[in-house]
PDB file of C-alpha atoms and ligand atoms in Angstrom:
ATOM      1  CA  UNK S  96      20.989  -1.191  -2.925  1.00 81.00           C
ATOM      2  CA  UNK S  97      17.597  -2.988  -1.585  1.00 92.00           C
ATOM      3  CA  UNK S  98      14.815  -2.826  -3.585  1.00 95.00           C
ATOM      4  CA  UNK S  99      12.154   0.707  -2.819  1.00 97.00           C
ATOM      5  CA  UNK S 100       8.914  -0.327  -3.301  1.00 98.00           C
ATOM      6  CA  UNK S 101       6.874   3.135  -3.378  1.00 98.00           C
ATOM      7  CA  UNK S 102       3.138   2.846  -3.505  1.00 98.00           C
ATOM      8  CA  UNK S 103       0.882   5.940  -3.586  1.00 98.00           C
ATOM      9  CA  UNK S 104      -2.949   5.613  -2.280  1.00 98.00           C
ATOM     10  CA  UNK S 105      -4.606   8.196  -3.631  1.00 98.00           C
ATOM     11  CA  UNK S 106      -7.864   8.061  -1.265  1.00 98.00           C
ATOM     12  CA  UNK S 107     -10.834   9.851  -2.775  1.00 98.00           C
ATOM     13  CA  UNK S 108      -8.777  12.710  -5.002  1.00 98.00           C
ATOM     14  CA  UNK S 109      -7.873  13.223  -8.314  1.00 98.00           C
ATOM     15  CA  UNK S 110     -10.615  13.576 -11.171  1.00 98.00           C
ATOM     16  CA  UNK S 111     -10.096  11.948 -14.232  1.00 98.00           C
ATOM     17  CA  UNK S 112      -8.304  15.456 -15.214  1.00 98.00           C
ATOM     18  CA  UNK S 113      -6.289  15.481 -12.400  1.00 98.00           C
ATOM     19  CA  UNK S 114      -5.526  11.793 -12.939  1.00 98.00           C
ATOM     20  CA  UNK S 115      -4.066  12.864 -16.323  1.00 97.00           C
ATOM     21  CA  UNK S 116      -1.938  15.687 -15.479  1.00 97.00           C
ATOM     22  CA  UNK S 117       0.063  13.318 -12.860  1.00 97.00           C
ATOM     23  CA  UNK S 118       0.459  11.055 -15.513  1.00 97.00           C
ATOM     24  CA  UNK S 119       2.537  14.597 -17.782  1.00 95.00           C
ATOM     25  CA  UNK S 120       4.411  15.441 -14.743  1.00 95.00           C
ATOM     26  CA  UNK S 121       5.327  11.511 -13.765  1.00 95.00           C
ATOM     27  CA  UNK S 122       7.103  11.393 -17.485  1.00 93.00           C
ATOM     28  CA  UNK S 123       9.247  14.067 -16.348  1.00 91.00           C
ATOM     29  CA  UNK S 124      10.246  13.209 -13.008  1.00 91.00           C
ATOM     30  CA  UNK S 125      10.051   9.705 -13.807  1.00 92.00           C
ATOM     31  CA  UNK S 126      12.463   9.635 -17.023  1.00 89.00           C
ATOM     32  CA  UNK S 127      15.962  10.057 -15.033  1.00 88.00           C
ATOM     33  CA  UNK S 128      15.171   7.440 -12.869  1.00 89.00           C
ATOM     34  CA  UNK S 129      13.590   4.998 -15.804  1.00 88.00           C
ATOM     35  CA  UNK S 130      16.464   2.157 -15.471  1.00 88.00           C
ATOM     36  CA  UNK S 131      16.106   1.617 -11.772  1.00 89.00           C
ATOM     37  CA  UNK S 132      12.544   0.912 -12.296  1.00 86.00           C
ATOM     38  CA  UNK S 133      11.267  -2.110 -11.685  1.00 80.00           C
ATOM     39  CA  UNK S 134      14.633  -3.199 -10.408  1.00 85.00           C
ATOM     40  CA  UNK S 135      15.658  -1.011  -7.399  1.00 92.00           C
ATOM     41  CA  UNK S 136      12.486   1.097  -7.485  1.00 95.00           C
ATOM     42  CA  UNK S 137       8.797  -0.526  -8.057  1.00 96.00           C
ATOM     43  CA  UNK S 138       6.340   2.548  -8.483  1.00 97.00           C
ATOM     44  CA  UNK S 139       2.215   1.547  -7.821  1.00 98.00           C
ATOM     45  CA  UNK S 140      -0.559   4.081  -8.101  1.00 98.00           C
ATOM     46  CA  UNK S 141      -3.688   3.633  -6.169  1.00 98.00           C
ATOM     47  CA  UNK S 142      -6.237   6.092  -8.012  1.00 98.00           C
ATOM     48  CA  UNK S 143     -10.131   5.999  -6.967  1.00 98.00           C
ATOM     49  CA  UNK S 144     -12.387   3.550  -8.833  1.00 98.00           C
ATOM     50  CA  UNK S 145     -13.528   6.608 -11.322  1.00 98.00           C
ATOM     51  CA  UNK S 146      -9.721   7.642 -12.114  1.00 98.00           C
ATOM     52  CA  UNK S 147      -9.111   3.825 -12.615  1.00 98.00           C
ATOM     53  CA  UNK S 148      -9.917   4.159 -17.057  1.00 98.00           C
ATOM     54  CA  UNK S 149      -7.659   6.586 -17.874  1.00 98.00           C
ATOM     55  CA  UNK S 150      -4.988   6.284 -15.483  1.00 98.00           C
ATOM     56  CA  UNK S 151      -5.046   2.768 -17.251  1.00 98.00           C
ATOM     57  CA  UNK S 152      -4.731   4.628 -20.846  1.00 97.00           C
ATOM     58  CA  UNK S 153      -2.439   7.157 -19.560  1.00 97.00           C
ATOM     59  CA  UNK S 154      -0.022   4.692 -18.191  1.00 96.00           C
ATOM     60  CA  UNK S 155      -0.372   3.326 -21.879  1.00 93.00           C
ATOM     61  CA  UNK S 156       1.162   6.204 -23.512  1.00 89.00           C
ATOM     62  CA  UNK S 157       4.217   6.557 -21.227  1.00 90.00           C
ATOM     63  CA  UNK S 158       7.187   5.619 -23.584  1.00 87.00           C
ATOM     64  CA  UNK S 159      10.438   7.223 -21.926  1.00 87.00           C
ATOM     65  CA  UNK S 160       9.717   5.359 -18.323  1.00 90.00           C
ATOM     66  CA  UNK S 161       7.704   1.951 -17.728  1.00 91.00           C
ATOM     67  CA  UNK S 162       4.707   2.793 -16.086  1.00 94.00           C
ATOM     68  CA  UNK S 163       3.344   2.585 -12.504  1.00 97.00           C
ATOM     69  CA  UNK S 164       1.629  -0.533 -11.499  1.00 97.00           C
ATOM     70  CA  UNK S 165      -2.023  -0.213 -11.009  1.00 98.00           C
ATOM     71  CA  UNK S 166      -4.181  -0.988  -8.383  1.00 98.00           C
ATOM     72  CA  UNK S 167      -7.392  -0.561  -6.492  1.00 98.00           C
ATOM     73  CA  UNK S 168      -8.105   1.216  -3.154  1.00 98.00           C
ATOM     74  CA  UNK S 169     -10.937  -1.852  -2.567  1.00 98.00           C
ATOM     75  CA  UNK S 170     -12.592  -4.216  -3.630  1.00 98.00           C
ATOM     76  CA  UNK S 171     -15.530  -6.891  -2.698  1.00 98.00           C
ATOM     77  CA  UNK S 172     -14.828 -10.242  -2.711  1.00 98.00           C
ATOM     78  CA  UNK S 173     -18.866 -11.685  -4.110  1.00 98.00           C
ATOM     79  CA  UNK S 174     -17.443 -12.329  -7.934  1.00 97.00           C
ATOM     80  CA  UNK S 175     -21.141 -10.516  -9.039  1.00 97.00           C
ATOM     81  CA  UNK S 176     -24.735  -9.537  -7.933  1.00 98.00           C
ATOM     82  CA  UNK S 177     -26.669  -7.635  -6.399  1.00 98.00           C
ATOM     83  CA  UNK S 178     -23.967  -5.490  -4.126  1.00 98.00           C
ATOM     84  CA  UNK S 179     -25.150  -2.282  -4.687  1.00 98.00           C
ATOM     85  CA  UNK S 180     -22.182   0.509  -5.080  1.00 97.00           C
ATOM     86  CA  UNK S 181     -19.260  -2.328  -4.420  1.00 98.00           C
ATOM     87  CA  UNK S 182     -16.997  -3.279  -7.746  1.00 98.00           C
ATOM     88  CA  UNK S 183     -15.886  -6.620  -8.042  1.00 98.00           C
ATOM     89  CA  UNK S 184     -12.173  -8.076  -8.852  1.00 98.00           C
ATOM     90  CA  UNK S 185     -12.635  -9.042 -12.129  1.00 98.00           C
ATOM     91  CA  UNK S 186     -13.554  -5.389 -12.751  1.00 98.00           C
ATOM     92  CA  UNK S 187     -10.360  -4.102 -11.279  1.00 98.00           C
ATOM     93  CA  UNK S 188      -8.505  -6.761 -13.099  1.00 98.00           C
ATOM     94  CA  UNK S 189     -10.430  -5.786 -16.853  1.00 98.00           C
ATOM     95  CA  UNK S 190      -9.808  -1.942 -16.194  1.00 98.00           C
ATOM     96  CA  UNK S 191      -6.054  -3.235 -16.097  1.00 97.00           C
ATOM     97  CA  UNK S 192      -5.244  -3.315 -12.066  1.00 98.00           C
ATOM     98  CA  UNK S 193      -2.767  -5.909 -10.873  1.00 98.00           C
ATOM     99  CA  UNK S 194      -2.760  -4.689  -6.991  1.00 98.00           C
ATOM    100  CA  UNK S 195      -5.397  -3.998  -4.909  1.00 98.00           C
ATOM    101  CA  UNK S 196      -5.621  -2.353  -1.289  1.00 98.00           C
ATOM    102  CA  UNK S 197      -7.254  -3.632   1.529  1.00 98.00           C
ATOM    103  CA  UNK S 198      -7.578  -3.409   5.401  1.00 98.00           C
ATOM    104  CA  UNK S 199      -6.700   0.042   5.199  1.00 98.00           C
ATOM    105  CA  UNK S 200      -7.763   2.006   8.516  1.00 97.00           C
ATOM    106  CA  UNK S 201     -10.305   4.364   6.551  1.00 97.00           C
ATOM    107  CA  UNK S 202     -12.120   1.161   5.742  1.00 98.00           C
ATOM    108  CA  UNK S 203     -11.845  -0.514   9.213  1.00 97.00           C
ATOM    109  CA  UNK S 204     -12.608   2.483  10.868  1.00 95.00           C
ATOM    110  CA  UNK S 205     -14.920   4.512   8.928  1.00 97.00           C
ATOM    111  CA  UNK S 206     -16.716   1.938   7.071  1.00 97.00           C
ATOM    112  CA  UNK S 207     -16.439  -0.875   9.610  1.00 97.00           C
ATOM    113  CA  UNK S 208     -14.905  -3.718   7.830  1.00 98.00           C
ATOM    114  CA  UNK S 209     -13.601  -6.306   9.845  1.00 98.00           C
ATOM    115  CA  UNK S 210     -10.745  -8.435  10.101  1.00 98.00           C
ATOM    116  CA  UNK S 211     -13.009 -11.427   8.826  1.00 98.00           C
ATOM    117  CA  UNK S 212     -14.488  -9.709   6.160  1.00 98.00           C
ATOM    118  CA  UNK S 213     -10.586  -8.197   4.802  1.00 98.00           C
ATOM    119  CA  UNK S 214      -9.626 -11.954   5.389  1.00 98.00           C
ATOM    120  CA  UNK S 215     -11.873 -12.794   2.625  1.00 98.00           C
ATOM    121  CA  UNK S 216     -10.948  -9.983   0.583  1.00 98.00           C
ATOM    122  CA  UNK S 217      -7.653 -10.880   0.805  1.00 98.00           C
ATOM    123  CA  UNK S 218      -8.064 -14.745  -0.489  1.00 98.00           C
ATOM    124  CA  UNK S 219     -10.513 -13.441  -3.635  1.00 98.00           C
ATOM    125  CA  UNK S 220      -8.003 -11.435  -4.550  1.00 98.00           C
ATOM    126  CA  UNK S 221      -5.251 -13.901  -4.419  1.00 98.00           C
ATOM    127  CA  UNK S 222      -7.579 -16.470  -5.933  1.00 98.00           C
ATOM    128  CA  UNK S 223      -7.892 -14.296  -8.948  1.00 98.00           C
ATOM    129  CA  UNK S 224      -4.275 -13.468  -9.161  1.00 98.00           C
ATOM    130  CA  UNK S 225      -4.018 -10.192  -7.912  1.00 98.00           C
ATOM    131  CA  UNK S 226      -1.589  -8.513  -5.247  1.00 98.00           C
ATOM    132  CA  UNK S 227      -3.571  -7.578  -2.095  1.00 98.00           C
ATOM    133  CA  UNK S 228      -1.587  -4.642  -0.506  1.00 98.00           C
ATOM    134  CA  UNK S 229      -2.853  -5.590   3.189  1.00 98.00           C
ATOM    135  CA  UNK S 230      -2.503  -2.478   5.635  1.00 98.00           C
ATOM    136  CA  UNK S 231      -2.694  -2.912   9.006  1.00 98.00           C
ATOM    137  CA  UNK S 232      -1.704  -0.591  12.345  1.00 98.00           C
ATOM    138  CA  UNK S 233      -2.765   0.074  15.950  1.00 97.00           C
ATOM    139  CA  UNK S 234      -4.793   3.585  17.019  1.00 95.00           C
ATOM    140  CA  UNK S 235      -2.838   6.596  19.372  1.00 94.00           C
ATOM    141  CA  UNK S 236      -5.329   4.612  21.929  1.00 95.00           C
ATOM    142  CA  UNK S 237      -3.722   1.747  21.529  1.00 96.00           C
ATOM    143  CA  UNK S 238      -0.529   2.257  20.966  1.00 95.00           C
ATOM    144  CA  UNK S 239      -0.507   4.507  24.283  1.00 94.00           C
ATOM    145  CA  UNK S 240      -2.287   1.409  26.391  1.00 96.00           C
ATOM    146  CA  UNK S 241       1.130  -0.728  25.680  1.00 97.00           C
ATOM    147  CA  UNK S 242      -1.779  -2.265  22.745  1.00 98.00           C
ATOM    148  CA  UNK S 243       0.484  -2.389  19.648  1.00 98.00           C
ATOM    149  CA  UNK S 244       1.801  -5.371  19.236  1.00 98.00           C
ATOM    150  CA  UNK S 245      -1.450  -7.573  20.252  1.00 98.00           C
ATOM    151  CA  UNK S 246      -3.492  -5.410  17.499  1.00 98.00           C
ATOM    152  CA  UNK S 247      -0.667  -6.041  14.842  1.00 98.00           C
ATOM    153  CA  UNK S 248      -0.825  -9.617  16.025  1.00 98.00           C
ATOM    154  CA  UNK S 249      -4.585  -9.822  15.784  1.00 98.00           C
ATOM    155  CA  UNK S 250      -4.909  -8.338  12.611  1.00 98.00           C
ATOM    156  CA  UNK S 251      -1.862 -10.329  10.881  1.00 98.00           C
ATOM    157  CA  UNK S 252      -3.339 -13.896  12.247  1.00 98.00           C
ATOM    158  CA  UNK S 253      -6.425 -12.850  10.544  1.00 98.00           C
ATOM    159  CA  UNK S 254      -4.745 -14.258   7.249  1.00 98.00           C
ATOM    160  CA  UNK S 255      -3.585 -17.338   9.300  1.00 96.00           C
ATOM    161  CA  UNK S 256      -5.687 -19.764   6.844  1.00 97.00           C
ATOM    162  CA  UNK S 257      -3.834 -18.194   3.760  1.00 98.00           C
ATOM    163  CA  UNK S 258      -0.756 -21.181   3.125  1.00 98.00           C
ATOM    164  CA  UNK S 259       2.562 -19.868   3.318  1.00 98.00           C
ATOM    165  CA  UNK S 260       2.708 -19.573  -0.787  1.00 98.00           C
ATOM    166  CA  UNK S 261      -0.469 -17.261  -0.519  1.00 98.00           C
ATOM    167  CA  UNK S 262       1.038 -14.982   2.442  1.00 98.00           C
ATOM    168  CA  UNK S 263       4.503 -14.556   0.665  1.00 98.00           C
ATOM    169  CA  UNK S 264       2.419 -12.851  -2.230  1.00 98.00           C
ATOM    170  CA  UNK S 265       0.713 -10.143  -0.276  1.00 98.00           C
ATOM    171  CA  UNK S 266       2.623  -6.971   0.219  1.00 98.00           C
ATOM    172  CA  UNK S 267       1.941  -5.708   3.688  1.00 98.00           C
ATOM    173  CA  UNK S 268       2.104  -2.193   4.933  1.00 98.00           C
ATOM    174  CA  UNK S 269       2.555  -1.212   8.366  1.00 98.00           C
ATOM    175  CA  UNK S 270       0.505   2.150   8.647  1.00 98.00           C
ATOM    176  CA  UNK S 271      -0.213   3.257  12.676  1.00 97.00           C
ATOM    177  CA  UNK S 272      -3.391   5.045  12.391  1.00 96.00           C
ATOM    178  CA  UNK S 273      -1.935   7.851  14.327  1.00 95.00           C
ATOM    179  CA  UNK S 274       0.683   8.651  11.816  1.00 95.00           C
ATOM    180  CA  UNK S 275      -1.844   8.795   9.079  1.00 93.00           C
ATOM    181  CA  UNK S 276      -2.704  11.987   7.634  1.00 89.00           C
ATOM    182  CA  UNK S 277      -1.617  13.985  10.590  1.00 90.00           C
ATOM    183  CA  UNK S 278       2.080  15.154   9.703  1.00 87.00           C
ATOM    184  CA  UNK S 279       3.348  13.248  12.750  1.00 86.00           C
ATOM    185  CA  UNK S 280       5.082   9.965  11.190  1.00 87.00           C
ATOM    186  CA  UNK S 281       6.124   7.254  13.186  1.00 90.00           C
ATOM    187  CA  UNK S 282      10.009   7.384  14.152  1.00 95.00           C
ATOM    188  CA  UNK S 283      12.041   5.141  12.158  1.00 96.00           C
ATOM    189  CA  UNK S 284      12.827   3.055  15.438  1.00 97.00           C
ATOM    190  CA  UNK S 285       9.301   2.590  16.262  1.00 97.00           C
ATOM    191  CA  UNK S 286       8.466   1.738  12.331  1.00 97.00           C
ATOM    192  CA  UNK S 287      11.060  -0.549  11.889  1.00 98.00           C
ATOM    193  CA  UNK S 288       9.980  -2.729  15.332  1.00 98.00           C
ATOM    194  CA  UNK S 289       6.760  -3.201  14.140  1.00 98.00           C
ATOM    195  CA  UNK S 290       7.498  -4.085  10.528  1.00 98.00           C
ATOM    196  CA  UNK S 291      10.204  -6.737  11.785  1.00 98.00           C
ATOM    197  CA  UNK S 292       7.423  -8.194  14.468  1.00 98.00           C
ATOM    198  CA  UNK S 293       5.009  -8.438  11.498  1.00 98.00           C
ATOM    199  CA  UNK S 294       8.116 -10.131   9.377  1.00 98.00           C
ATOM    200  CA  UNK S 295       8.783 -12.879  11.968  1.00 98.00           C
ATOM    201  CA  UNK S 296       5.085 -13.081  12.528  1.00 98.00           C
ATOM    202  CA  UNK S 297       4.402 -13.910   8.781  1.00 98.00           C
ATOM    203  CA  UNK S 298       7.379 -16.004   9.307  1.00 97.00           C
ATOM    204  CA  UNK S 299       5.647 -18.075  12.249  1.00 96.00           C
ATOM    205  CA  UNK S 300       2.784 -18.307  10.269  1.00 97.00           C
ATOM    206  CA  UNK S 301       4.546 -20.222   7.253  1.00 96.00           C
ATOM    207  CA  UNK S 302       5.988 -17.802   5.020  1.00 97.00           C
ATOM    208  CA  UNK S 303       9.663 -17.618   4.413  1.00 96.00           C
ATOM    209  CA  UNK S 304       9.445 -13.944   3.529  1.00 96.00           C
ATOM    210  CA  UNK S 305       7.635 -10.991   3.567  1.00 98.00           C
ATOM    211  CA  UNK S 306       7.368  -7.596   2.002  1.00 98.00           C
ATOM    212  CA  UNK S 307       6.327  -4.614   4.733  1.00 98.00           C
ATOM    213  CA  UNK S 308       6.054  -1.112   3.450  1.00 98.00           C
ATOM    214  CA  UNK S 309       5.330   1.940   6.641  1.00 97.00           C
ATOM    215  CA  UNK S 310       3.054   3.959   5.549  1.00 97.00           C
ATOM    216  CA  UNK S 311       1.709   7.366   7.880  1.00 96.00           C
ATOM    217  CA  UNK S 312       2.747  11.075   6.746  1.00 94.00           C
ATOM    218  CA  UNK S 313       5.759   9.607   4.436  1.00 96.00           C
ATOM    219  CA  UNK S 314       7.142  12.734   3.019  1.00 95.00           C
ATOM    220  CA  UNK S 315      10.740  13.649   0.826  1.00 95.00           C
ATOM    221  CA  UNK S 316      11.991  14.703   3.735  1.00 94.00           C
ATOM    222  CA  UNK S 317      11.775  11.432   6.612  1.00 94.00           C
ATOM    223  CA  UNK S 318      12.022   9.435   3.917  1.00 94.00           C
ATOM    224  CA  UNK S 319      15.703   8.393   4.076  1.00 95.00           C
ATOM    225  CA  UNK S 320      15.958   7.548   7.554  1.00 96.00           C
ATOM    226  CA  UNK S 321      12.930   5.810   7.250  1.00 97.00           C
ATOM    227  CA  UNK S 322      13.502   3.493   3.845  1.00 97.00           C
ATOM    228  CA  UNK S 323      17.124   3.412   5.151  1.00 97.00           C
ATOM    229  CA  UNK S 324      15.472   0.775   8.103  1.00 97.00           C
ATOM    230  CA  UNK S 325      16.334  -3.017   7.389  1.00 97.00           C
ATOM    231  CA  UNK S 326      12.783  -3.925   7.738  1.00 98.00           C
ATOM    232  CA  UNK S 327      10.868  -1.486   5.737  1.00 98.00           C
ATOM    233  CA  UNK S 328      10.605  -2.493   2.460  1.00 98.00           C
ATOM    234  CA  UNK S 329       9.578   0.999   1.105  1.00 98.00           C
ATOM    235  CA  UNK S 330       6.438   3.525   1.672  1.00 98.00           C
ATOM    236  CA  UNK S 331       2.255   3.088   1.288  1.00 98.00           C
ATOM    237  CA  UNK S 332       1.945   7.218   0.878  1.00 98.00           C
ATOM    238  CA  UNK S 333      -1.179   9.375   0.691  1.00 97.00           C
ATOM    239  CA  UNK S 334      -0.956  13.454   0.826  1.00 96.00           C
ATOM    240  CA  UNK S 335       2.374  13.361  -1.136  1.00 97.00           C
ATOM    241  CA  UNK S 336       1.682  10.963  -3.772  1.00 98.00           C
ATOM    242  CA  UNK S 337      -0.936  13.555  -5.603  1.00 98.00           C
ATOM    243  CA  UNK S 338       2.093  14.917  -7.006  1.00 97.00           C
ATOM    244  CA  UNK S 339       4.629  13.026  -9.784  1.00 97.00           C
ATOM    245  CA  UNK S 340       7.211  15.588  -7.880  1.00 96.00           C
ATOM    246  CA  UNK S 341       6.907  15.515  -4.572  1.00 97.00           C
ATOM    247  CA  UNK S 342       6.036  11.342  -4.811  1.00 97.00           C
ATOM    248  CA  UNK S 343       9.318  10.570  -6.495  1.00 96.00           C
ATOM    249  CA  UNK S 344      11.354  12.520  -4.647  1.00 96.00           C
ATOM    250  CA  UNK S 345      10.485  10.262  -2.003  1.00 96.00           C
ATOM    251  CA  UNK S 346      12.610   7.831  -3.775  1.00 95.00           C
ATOM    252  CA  UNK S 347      15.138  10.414  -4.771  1.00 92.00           C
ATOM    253  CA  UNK S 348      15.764  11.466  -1.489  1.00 89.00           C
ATOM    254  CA  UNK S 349      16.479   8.056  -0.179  1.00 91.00           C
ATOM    255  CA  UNK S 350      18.416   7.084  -3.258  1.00 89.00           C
ATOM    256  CA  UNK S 351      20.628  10.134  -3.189  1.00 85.00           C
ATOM    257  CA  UNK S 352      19.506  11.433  -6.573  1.00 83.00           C
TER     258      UNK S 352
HETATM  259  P1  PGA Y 424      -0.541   9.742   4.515  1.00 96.02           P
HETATM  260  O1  PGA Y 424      -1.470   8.449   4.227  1.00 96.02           O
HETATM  261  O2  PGA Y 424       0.762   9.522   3.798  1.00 96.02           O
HETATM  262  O3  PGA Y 424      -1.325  10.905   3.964  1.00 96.02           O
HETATM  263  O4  PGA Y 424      -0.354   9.805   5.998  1.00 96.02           O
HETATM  264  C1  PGA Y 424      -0.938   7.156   4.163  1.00 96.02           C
HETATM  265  C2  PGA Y 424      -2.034   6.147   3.923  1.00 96.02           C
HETATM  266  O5  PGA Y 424      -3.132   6.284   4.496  1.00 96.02           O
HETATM  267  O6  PGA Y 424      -1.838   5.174   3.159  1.00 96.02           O
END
């Protein structure tokens, strides 16, 4: 069985009360399944900055099932100074994150970050030895103007000065902005296109290979069909990772459990 990577972005939920209670339920539901972690199953959480402390403790206390990996929803890539409200990477990295988002369309789109400016995201975070999770994906607009694969392209060569060591360690994750959020995922024919274009893209670009998670309105129940795909590597998920239940089954569901 293929490795399930399964990588929940919280986006701006949970408290640090909220935070704590996933970490009770994600003993439970986590516990059956605690010898295929890290092997056949790699679990990452993505709390907000605030959620970051004791998500970090929490994960601390979990005895019966290794805990999820860690990681940021952003990041700046200026190591200190005067950037009001931004957080730097050796901040992620002290409050015990090993992963870190970036690219994803809330920040292209809402906040107006660039493909230059993720570019250098991306290499600070390498530089300090962190996992950028680098998300990527075309708009309805674009997929419906025949768009998809020159916006994939465009965002992917972004990261063309990265060497081929640097762009095997970034996990990438496929998410169309259309399928984000809105209940409508992306088939698992139309997924798995894209993620094997960005996999012999990467491939053109140096590396020898490439992890791509889909991520858009992954639920338990299109899960299978779409892990099940040759090139998807396993699921960036938003609305149903707030729940230890409903995110594992995600995994359970594809893994027969
Ligand atoms: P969603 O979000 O699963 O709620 O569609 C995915 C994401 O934005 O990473």
């Amino acid at each position: 069985m293929k490795k399930i990577y399964l990588y929940g972005n919280w986006k701006m939920n949970m408290t640090q009360e909220e935070t704590e209670g996933f970490y009770k339920d994600f003993v439970g539901q986590a516990t059956p399944l605690a010898a295929t972690m890290g092997k056949t199953l790699e679990v990452a959480v993505f709390p907000p900055f605030t959620s970051l402390g004791v998500a970090a403790s929490a994960a601390k206390s979990l005895v019966s099932c290794p805990a999820p990996i860690l990681g940021a929803q952003n990041v700046y890539f200026e190591p200190k100074g005067a950037f009001t409200g931004e957080v730097s990477i050796a901040m992620i990295k002290d409050v015990g994150c090993t992963h870190v988002i970036l690219g994803h369309s809330e920040r292209r789109t809402i906040f107006g970050e660039t493909d230059k400016l993720i570019a250098k995201k991306v290499k600070a975070t390498l530089d300090a030895g962190l996992v950028p999770v680098f998300c990527y994906g075309e708009t309805l607009a674009e997929r419906e103007g025949n768009a998809t694969f020159d916006v994939v392209s465009r965002q992917l060569r972004a990261l063309s000065a990265l060497s081929p060591a640097e762009l095997e360690k970034i996990i990438y994750a496929y998410e169309p902005v259309w399928a984000i959020g809105t209940g409508k995922s992306a088939t698992s024919a139309e997924a798995q296109e894209v993620c094997a274009y960005s996999k012999r893209l990467a491939e053109e670009m140096g590396a020898r290979s490439v992890t791509v998670l889909y991520g858009g309105s992954v639920k338990p129940d299109n899960a299978k069909e779409l892990l099940s795909m040759d090139a998807i590597d396993g699921a960036l998920v938003g609305g149903a990772s707030l729940k230890a239940d409903t995110f594992l089954r995600i995994y359970k569901g594809y893994a027969g459990i």
